[in-house]
Each structure stands twice: as C-alpha cells, then as structure tokens.
Amino acid sequence: MSRAFQRGRADGPISADSGDSWQSLGTDLKSTFGRTFLPVVVPLVGMWAVYLVMVFTGNWMNRALGLQAREVDGLLGILFMPLLHGGFGHLLGNSMSWLVLGGMLSLLTRHFMKITAMIWLLSGVLLWIGGTPWVCHAPEGFDCGGLHIGASAVIYGFASFLVAYGFITRRILAVIFSLAVLFLYGLSMLVAMTPLSPGGISWSGHLAGALAGVVVAFVFTRSLRAEKSQRKLARS
C-alpha cells in the first residue's frame, strides 16, 4: 500500500495544509456567516438600537418617522417604518420572523441586501398609497394619528418572495423553502393580510409587503424566465 494512499485514509491524521483541516473549515464557516447571515443580522441590530433609544427618550421617533398613508409628512416612513416598533413584544415577534425568513432568503439567493432594499422601498410606497389611516401601535396615552410602524411589511415580503421564487424557479431548495413558509406561516399570514386581523395590526401593511415580495420575485427571476421561454421555443 502506498504512503500517499495511507495519508488519504478517512481514519488517518489530517495534516495542517490539508483542504479539510480544522483551520480551513473555520475559515469557510466565517466566510459563510459573513456572506449569508451577517447581512440579515445588521438591520435587526438597527431595529433594536432604535427601540433602546425610544425606551430612554420616549415615543417621539414613532410619531416623527412613522408612515402616514397619503400624507406628505408620512413619506419618511417609507424609509424608517421597518426600524420602528411599538413595544418589546412587537419587536421580539418581528425579530424571530426576520431571522427565519431572512435567513432562508439569504441562503437561497445570496442577494439579501438587494432584495431586502427592493421589498423595503416598494412595500413602503404601496402602503403610503393605499394604506389604512386608522392603525396605531403607539403606547397608551399617545395619539399617533394612524401611523404604520414595524418590520412586518418587509417580513411579509420575505415570505411571499420565497413562495413565488420556489414556484417560478422549481429548484429543489427553493421549493422546500416555499413549502416550509406555506406550512409554518401560510394561514396566519393570509388572515393577517385582511381586515379580519386583530385590531391594532396593520393588515394593509402586511398586504403591501406581500405584494412587494411577489413583484420583486418576478423582477429578480426575469432572466431565468427568459431562458426558460427560449428553451421552450427551441424545443417546439
């Protein structure tokens, strides 16, 4: 038996310069985390930082930067609404969904920041145009005048993007994620996009986010859909 073969046995020692070394594995994990999960975590850190500021300074940021539908003063909310939350429970619930759905999106596409920015802005624009004016998450004693706040619109955009992306691409991982989203979130999200949702919840924000996610999925896959169309024409 050759010496080279003995070095390559599965139960043999792993050399320091081997491609399968612990150092190489650690480098790969760091690279994967930085490329895939760090972009998901950074906006979440921003949400918590804003919430901590409001804990010590009051609810003024929600009133000043929340989205007011069809009001010029509410245009700033297109940019800032996802960073604002009405309380600890509101933020905690959105944080969990952001990590799960955002992590899926980042693993699947490797374009998390680009897709998030598109959903973020488009959902805000749609909500500003067609949002309900009576939703308010402000703590008791504050009148926020129909402000929309929270990251839910973007989160619903993540969910609808994943479902649409799986349907469009038919790739194995995309289909698995699509089915997982439908199984875990489908019914509850569907109800929360209608006026049947509990009071104080921006169902129109959820609906705007879901619509934005589908639109972005079709935009993001336009080259893939064009290739599929060309292949079909070539076969016919």
mmCIF file of C-alpha atoms in Angstrom:
data_model
loop_
_atom_site.group_PDB
_atom_site.id
_atom_site.type_symbol
_atom_site.label_atom_id
_atom_site.label_comp_id
_atom_site.label_asym_id
_atom_site.label_seq_id
_atom_site.Cartn_x
_atom_site.Cartn_y
_atom_site.Cartn_z
ATOM 1 C CA MET A 1 0.000 0.000 0.000
ATOM 2 C CA SER A 2 1.466 3.349 -0.966
ATOM 3 C CA ARG A 3 2.330 6.019 1.561
ATOM 4 C CA ALA A 4 0.199 8.558 -0.307
ATOM 5 C CA PHE A 5 -2.851 6.296 -0.057
ATOM 6 C CA GLN A 6 -2.284 5.797 3.670
ATOM 7 C CA ARG A 7 -2.256 9.587 4.185
ATOM 8 C CA GLY A 8 -5.596 9.842 2.411
ATOM 9 C CA ARG A 9 -7.429 7.293 4.585
ATOM 10 C CA ALA A 10 -10.522 8.601 6.375
ATOM 11 C CA ASP A 11 -9.221 7.498 9.765
ATOM 12 C CA GLY A 12 -5.756 8.942 9.263
ATOM 13 C CA PRO A 13 -4.487 12.218 10.687
ATOM 14 C CA ILE A 14 -5.438 15.440 8.901
ATOM 15 C CA SER A 15 -2.399 17.490 8.028
ATOM 16 C CA ALA A 16 -2.174 21.210 8.684
ATOM 17 C CA ASP A 17 -2.072 22.007 4.970
ATOM 18 C CA SER A 18 -4.985 19.753 4.061
ATOM 19 C CA GLY A 19 -8.052 21.270 2.393
ATOM 20 C CA ASP A 20 -10.140 19.547 5.100
ATOM 21 C CA SER A 21 -8.207 20.955 8.049
ATOM 22 C CA TRP A 22 -9.981 22.498 11.021
ATOM 23 C CA GLN A 23 -8.445 25.835 10.097
ATOM 24 C CA SER A 24 -9.884 25.601 6.587
ATOM 25 C CA LEU A 25 -13.272 24.589 7.973
ATOM 26 C CA GLY A 26 -13.267 27.531 10.365
ATOM 27 C CA THR A 27 -12.382 29.910 7.545
ATOM 28 C CA ASP A 28 -15.208 28.531 5.418
ATOM 29 C CA LEU A 29 -17.711 28.911 8.273
ATOM 30 C CA LYS A 30 -16.641 32.510 8.897
ATOM 31 C CA SER A 31 -16.928 33.274 5.192
ATOM 32 C CA THR A 32 -20.385 31.676 5.025
ATOM 33 C CA PHE A 33 -21.570 33.582 8.093
ATOM 34 C CA GLY A 34 -20.242 36.878 6.783
ATOM 35 C CA ARG A 35 -21.735 36.370 3.345
ATOM 36 C CA THR A 36 -25.068 34.822 4.326
ATOM 37 C CA PHE A 37 -26.103 35.682 7.883
ATOM 38 C CA LEU A 38 -24.358 38.952 8.701
ATOM 39 C CA PRO A 39 -26.489 40.944 6.215
ATOM 40 C CA VAL A 40 -29.594 39.509 7.912
ATOM 41 C CA VAL A 41 -28.424 40.487 11.388
ATOM 42 C CA VAL A 42 -27.307 44.058 10.649
ATOM 43 C CA PRO A 43 -30.801 45.552 10.020
ATOM 44 C CA LEU A 44 -32.054 43.680 13.083
ATOM 45 C CA VAL A 45 -29.388 45.327 15.212
ATOM 46 C CA GLY A 46 -30.607 48.667 13.873
ATOM 47 C CA MET A 47 -34.179 47.881 14.950
ATOM 48 C CA TRP A 48 -33.086 47.023 18.479
ATOM 49 C CA ALA A 49 -30.868 50.103 18.686
ATOM 50 C CA VAL A 50 -33.802 52.337 17.708
ATOM 51 C CA TYR A 51 -36.038 50.604 20.258
ATOM 52 C CA LEU A 52 -33.483 51.123 23.039
ATOM 53 C CA VAL A 53 -33.258 54.809 22.148
ATOM 54 C CA MET A 54 -37.048 55.082 22.444
ATOM 55 C CA VAL A 55 -37.045 53.253 25.787
ATOM 56 C CA PHE A 56 -34.955 56.081 27.239
ATOM 57 C CA THR A 57 -36.253 59.047 25.218
ATOM 58 C CA GLY A 58 -39.948 58.284 24.679
ATOM 59 C CA ASN A 59 -42.144 57.555 21.675
ATOM 60 C CA TRP A 60 -41.181 60.613 19.643
ATOM 61 C CA MET A 61 -39.426 58.619 16.903
ATOM 62 C CA ASN A 62 -42.572 56.635 16.111
ATOM 63 C CA ARG A 63 -44.593 59.831 15.837
ATOM 64 C CA ALA A 64 -41.961 61.643 13.775
ATOM 65 C CA LEU A 65 -40.824 58.853 11.452
ATOM 66 C CA GLY A 66 -43.797 56.502 11.159
ATOM 67 C CA LEU A 67 -45.587 56.109 7.829
ATOM 68 C CA GLN A 68 -48.832 58.032 7.367
ATOM 69 C CA ALA A 69 -50.738 56.934 4.283
ATOM 70 C CA ARG A 70 -51.196 59.662 1.672
ATOM 71 C CA GLU A 71 -49.711 62.329 3.931
ATOM 72 C CA VAL A 72 -46.611 64.273 2.900
ATOM 73 C CA ASP A 73 -45.375 64.120 6.498
ATOM 74 C CA GLY A 74 -45.590 60.342 6.318
ATOM 75 C CA LEU A 75 -43.209 59.916 3.383
ATOM 76 C CA LEU A 76 -40.274 59.498 5.747
ATOM 77 C CA GLY A 77 -41.955 56.324 6.951
ATOM 78 C CA ILE A 78 -41.129 54.629 3.645
ATOM 79 C CA LEU A 79 -37.518 54.624 4.807
ATOM 80 C CA PHE A 80 -37.880 54.359 8.581
ATOM 81 C CA MET A 81 -41.069 52.370 9.245
ATOM 82 C CA PRO A 82 -39.366 48.922 9.420
ATOM 83 C CA LEU A 83 -36.974 50.195 12.097
ATOM 84 C CA LEU A 84 -39.767 51.410 14.414
ATOM 85 C CA HIS A 85 -41.763 49.250 16.840
ATOM 86 C CA GLY A 86 -44.458 49.884 19.398
ATOM 87 C CA GLY A 87 -43.105 47.719 22.197
ATOM 88 C CA PHE A 88 -40.870 44.837 23.253
ATOM 89 C CA GLY A 89 -43.333 42.127 22.203
ATOM 90 C CA HIS A 90 -43.851 43.733 18.795
ATOM 91 C CA LEU A 91 -40.109 43.874 18.162
ATOM 92 C CA LEU A 92 -39.388 40.396 19.536
ATOM 93 C CA GLY A 93 -42.020 38.762 17.347
ATOM 94 C CA ASN A 94 -40.747 40.522 14.239
ATOM 95 C CA SER A 95 -37.145 39.672 15.127
ATOM 96 C CA MET A 96 -37.821 35.932 15.166
ATOM 97 C CA SER A 97 -39.632 36.019 11.821
ATOM 98 C CA TRP A 98 -36.930 38.266 10.340
ATOM 99 C CA LEU A 99 -34.198 35.796 11.293
ATOM 100 C CA VAL A 100 -36.062 32.734 9.989
ATOM 101 C CA LEU A 101 -37.403 34.136 6.725
ATOM 102 C CA GLY A 102 -34.474 36.458 6.113
ATOM 103 C CA GLY A 103 -32.054 33.604 6.728
ATOM 104 C CA MET A 104 -33.917 31.447 4.191
ATOM 105 C CA LEU A 105 -33.837 34.236 1.626
ATOM 106 C CA SER A 106 -30.141 34.890 2.141
ATOM 107 C CA LEU A 107 -29.222 31.202 1.878
ATOM 108 C CA LEU A 108 -31.306 30.805 -1.249
ATOM 109 C CA THR A 109 -30.302 33.841 -3.288
ATOM 110 C CA ARG A 110 -27.084 35.310 -1.819
ATOM 111 C CA HIS A 111 -28.553 38.737 -2.681
ATOM 112 C CA PHE A 112 -30.219 39.525 0.628
ATOM 113 C CA MET A 113 -29.365 43.229 0.776
ATOM 114 C CA LYS A 114 -30.511 43.930 -2.784
ATOM 115 C CA ILE A 115 -33.800 42.035 -2.408
ATOM 116 C CA THR A 116 -34.466 43.499 1.039
ATOM 117 C CA ALA A 117 -33.917 47.045 -0.219
ATOM 118 C CA MET A 118 -36.345 46.479 -3.094
ATOM 119 C CA ILE A 119 -39.029 44.994 -0.821
ATOM 120 C CA TRP A 120 -38.412 47.643 1.848
ATOM 121 C CA LEU A 121 -38.937 50.571 -0.540
ATOM 122 C CA LEU A 122 -41.700 49.066 -2.686
ATOM 123 C CA SER A 123 -43.778 47.916 0.298
ATOM 124 C CA GLY A 124 -43.438 51.386 1.819
ATOM 125 C CA VAL A 125 -44.554 53.092 -1.387
ATOM 126 C CA LEU A 126 -47.537 50.753 -1.799
ATOM 127 C CA LEU A 127 -48.545 51.268 1.831
ATOM 128 C CA TRP A 128 -48.224 55.041 1.562
ATOM 129 C CA ILE A 129 -50.502 54.984 -1.484
ATOM 130 C CA GLY A 130 -53.125 52.539 -0.245
ATOM 131 C CA GLY A 131 -52.627 52.054 3.473
ATOM 132 C CA THR A 132 -55.401 52.258 6.035
ATOM 133 C CA PRO A 133 -55.271 55.516 8.020
ATOM 134 C CA TRP A 134 -56.503 54.243 11.395
ATOM 135 C CA VAL A 135 -53.777 51.811 12.509
ATOM 136 C CA CYS A 136 -51.800 52.858 15.584
ATOM 137 C CA HIS A 137 -49.165 50.962 17.594
ATOM 138 C CA ALA A 138 -48.345 53.812 19.972
ATOM 139 C CA PRO A 139 -48.391 53.095 23.721
ATOM 140 C CA GLU A 140 -51.447 54.124 25.709
ATOM 141 C CA GLY A 141 -51.634 57.857 26.153
ATOM 142 C CA PHE A 142 -50.098 58.714 22.779
ATOM 143 C CA ASP A 143 -52.052 59.633 19.662
ATOM 144 C CA CYS A 144 -50.035 58.629 16.618
ATOM 145 C CA GLY A 145 -52.710 59.672 14.138
ATOM 146 C CA GLY A 146 -52.813 56.488 12.076
ATOM 147 C CA LEU A 147 -49.111 55.722 11.853
ATOM 148 C CA HIS A 148 -47.821 52.467 10.405
ATOM 149 C CA ILE A 149 -44.699 51.141 12.094
ATOM 150 C CA GLY A 150 -42.806 47.860 12.265
ATOM 151 C CA ALA A 151 -40.857 45.479 10.044
ATOM 152 C CA SER A 152 -43.882 43.289 9.308
ATOM 153 C CA ALA A 153 -44.308 44.623 5.774
ATOM 154 C CA VAL A 154 -40.766 43.597 4.866
ATOM 155 C CA ILE A 155 -41.189 40.237 6.625
ATOM 156 C CA TYR A 156 -44.353 39.515 4.636
ATOM 157 C CA GLY A 157 -42.343 40.480 1.584
ATOM 158 C CA PHE A 158 -39.731 37.871 2.517
ATOM 159 C CA ALA A 159 -42.435 35.216 2.843
ATOM 160 C CA SER A 160 -44.177 35.973 -0.436
ATOM 161 C CA PHE A 161 -40.835 36.253 -2.246
ATOM 162 C CA LEU A 162 -39.823 32.780 -1.038
ATOM 163 C CA VAL A 163 -43.146 31.258 -2.118
ATOM 164 C CA ALA A 164 -43.099 32.953 -5.528
ATOM 165 C CA TYR A 165 -39.405 32.195 -6.070
ATOM 166 C CA GLY A 166 -39.975 28.485 -5.422
ATOM 167 C CA PHE A 167 -42.935 28.433 -7.792
ATOM 168 C CA ILE A 168 -41.024 30.257 -10.555
ATOM 169 C CA THR A 169 -37.645 28.516 -10.397
ATOM 170 C CA ARG A 170 -38.761 24.979 -9.417
ATOM 171 C CA ARG A 171 -35.340 24.450 -7.830
ATOM 172 C CA ILE A 172 -35.224 21.860 -5.065
ATOM 173 C CA LEU A 173 -34.104 24.111 -2.205
ATOM 174 C CA ALA A 174 -36.382 26.928 -3.363
ATOM 175 C CA VAL A 175 -39.385 24.580 -3.435
ATOM 176 C CA ILE A 176 -38.512 23.205 0.023
ATOM 177 C CA PHE A 177 -38.320 26.734 1.470
ATOM 178 C CA SER A 178 -41.519 27.702 -0.316
ATOM 179 C CA LEU A 179 -43.429 24.754 1.155
ATOM 180 C CA ALA A 180 -41.925 25.412 4.602
ATOM 181 C CA VAL A 181 -43.151 29.020 4.520
ATOM 182 C CA LEU A 182 -46.638 27.932 3.458
ATOM 183 C CA PHE A 183 -46.755 25.283 6.196
ATOM 184 C CA LEU A 184 -45.384 27.444 9.014
ATOM 185 C CA TYR A 185 -46.847 30.836 8.177
ATOM 186 C CA GLY A 186 -49.419 30.429 5.396
ATOM 187 C CA LEU A 187 -52.769 30.552 7.187
ATOM 188 C CA SER A 188 -51.802 33.090 9.857
ATOM 189 C CA MET A 189 -50.267 35.421 7.282
ATOM 190 C CA LEU A 190 -53.255 35.098 4.989
ATOM 191 C CA VAL A 191 -55.629 36.170 7.772
ATOM 192 C CA ALA A 192 -53.301 38.998 8.831
ATOM 193 C CA MET A 193 -53.495 40.477 5.319
ATOM 194 C CA THR A 194 -57.229 41.085 5.634
ATOM 195 C CA PRO A 195 -59.460 43.294 7.812
ATOM 196 C CA LEU A 196 -60.216 40.118 9.801
ATOM 197 C CA SER A 197 -56.881 40.522 11.590
ATOM 198 C CA PRO A 198 -56.973 41.705 15.240
ATOM 199 C CA GLY A 199 -57.314 45.405 15.941
ATOM 200 C CA GLY A 200 -54.133 47.467 16.013
ATOM 201 C CA ILE A 201 -52.451 45.339 13.342
ATOM 202 C CA SER A 202 -51.577 46.984 10.037
ATOM 203 C CA TRP A 203 -53.177 44.432 7.731
ATOM 204 C CA SER A 204 -52.730 46.803 4.801
ATOM 205 C CA GLY A 205 -49.007 46.947 5.628
ATOM 206 C CA HIS A 206 -48.860 43.155 5.549
ATOM 207 C CA LEU A 207 -50.686 43.118 2.219
ATOM 208 C CA ALA A 208 -48.382 45.778 0.762
ATOM 209 C CA GLY A 209 -45.351 43.758 1.843
ATOM 210 C CA ALA A 210 -46.702 40.532 0.348
ATOM 211 C CA LEU A 211 -47.436 42.242 -2.969
ATOM 212 C CA ALA A 212 -43.961 43.782 -2.984
ATOM 213 C CA GLY A 213 -42.358 40.377 -2.376
ATOM 214 C CA VAL A 214 -44.144 38.810 -5.348
ATOM 215 C CA VAL A 215 -43.224 41.728 -7.624
ATOM 216 C CA VAL A 216 -39.575 41.568 -6.568
ATOM 217 C CA ALA A 217 -39.501 37.787 -7.119
ATOM 218 C CA PHE A 218 -40.688 38.248 -10.713
ATOM 219 C CA VAL A 219 -38.174 41.057 -11.285
ATOM 220 C CA PHE A 220 -35.338 39.050 -9.732
ATOM 221 C CA THR A 221 -36.074 35.988 -11.909
ATOM 222 C CA ARG A 222 -36.706 37.770 -15.218
ATOM 223 C CA SER A 223 -33.504 36.433 -16.824
ATOM 224 C CA LEU A 224 -34.290 32.902 -15.669
ATOM 225 C CA ARG A 225 -37.818 33.129 -17.045
ATOM 226 C CA ALA A 226 -36.453 34.450 -20.341
ATOM 227 C CA GLU A 227 -34.077 31.467 -20.575
ATOM 228 C CA LYS A 228 -36.921 29.043 -19.910
ATOM 229 C CA SER A 229 -39.013 30.681 -22.621
ATOM 230 C CA GLN A 230 -36.153 30.406 -25.107
ATOM 231 C CA ARG A 231 -35.677 26.719 -24.313
ATOM 232 C CA LYS A 232 -39.380 26.062 -24.829
ATOM 233 C CA LEU A 233 -39.271 27.835 -28.187
ATOM 234 C CA ALA A 234 -36.199 25.842 -29.189
ATOM 235 C CA ARG A 235 -37.962 22.561 -28.410
ATOM 236 C CA SER A 236 -41.094 23.474 -30.353
#
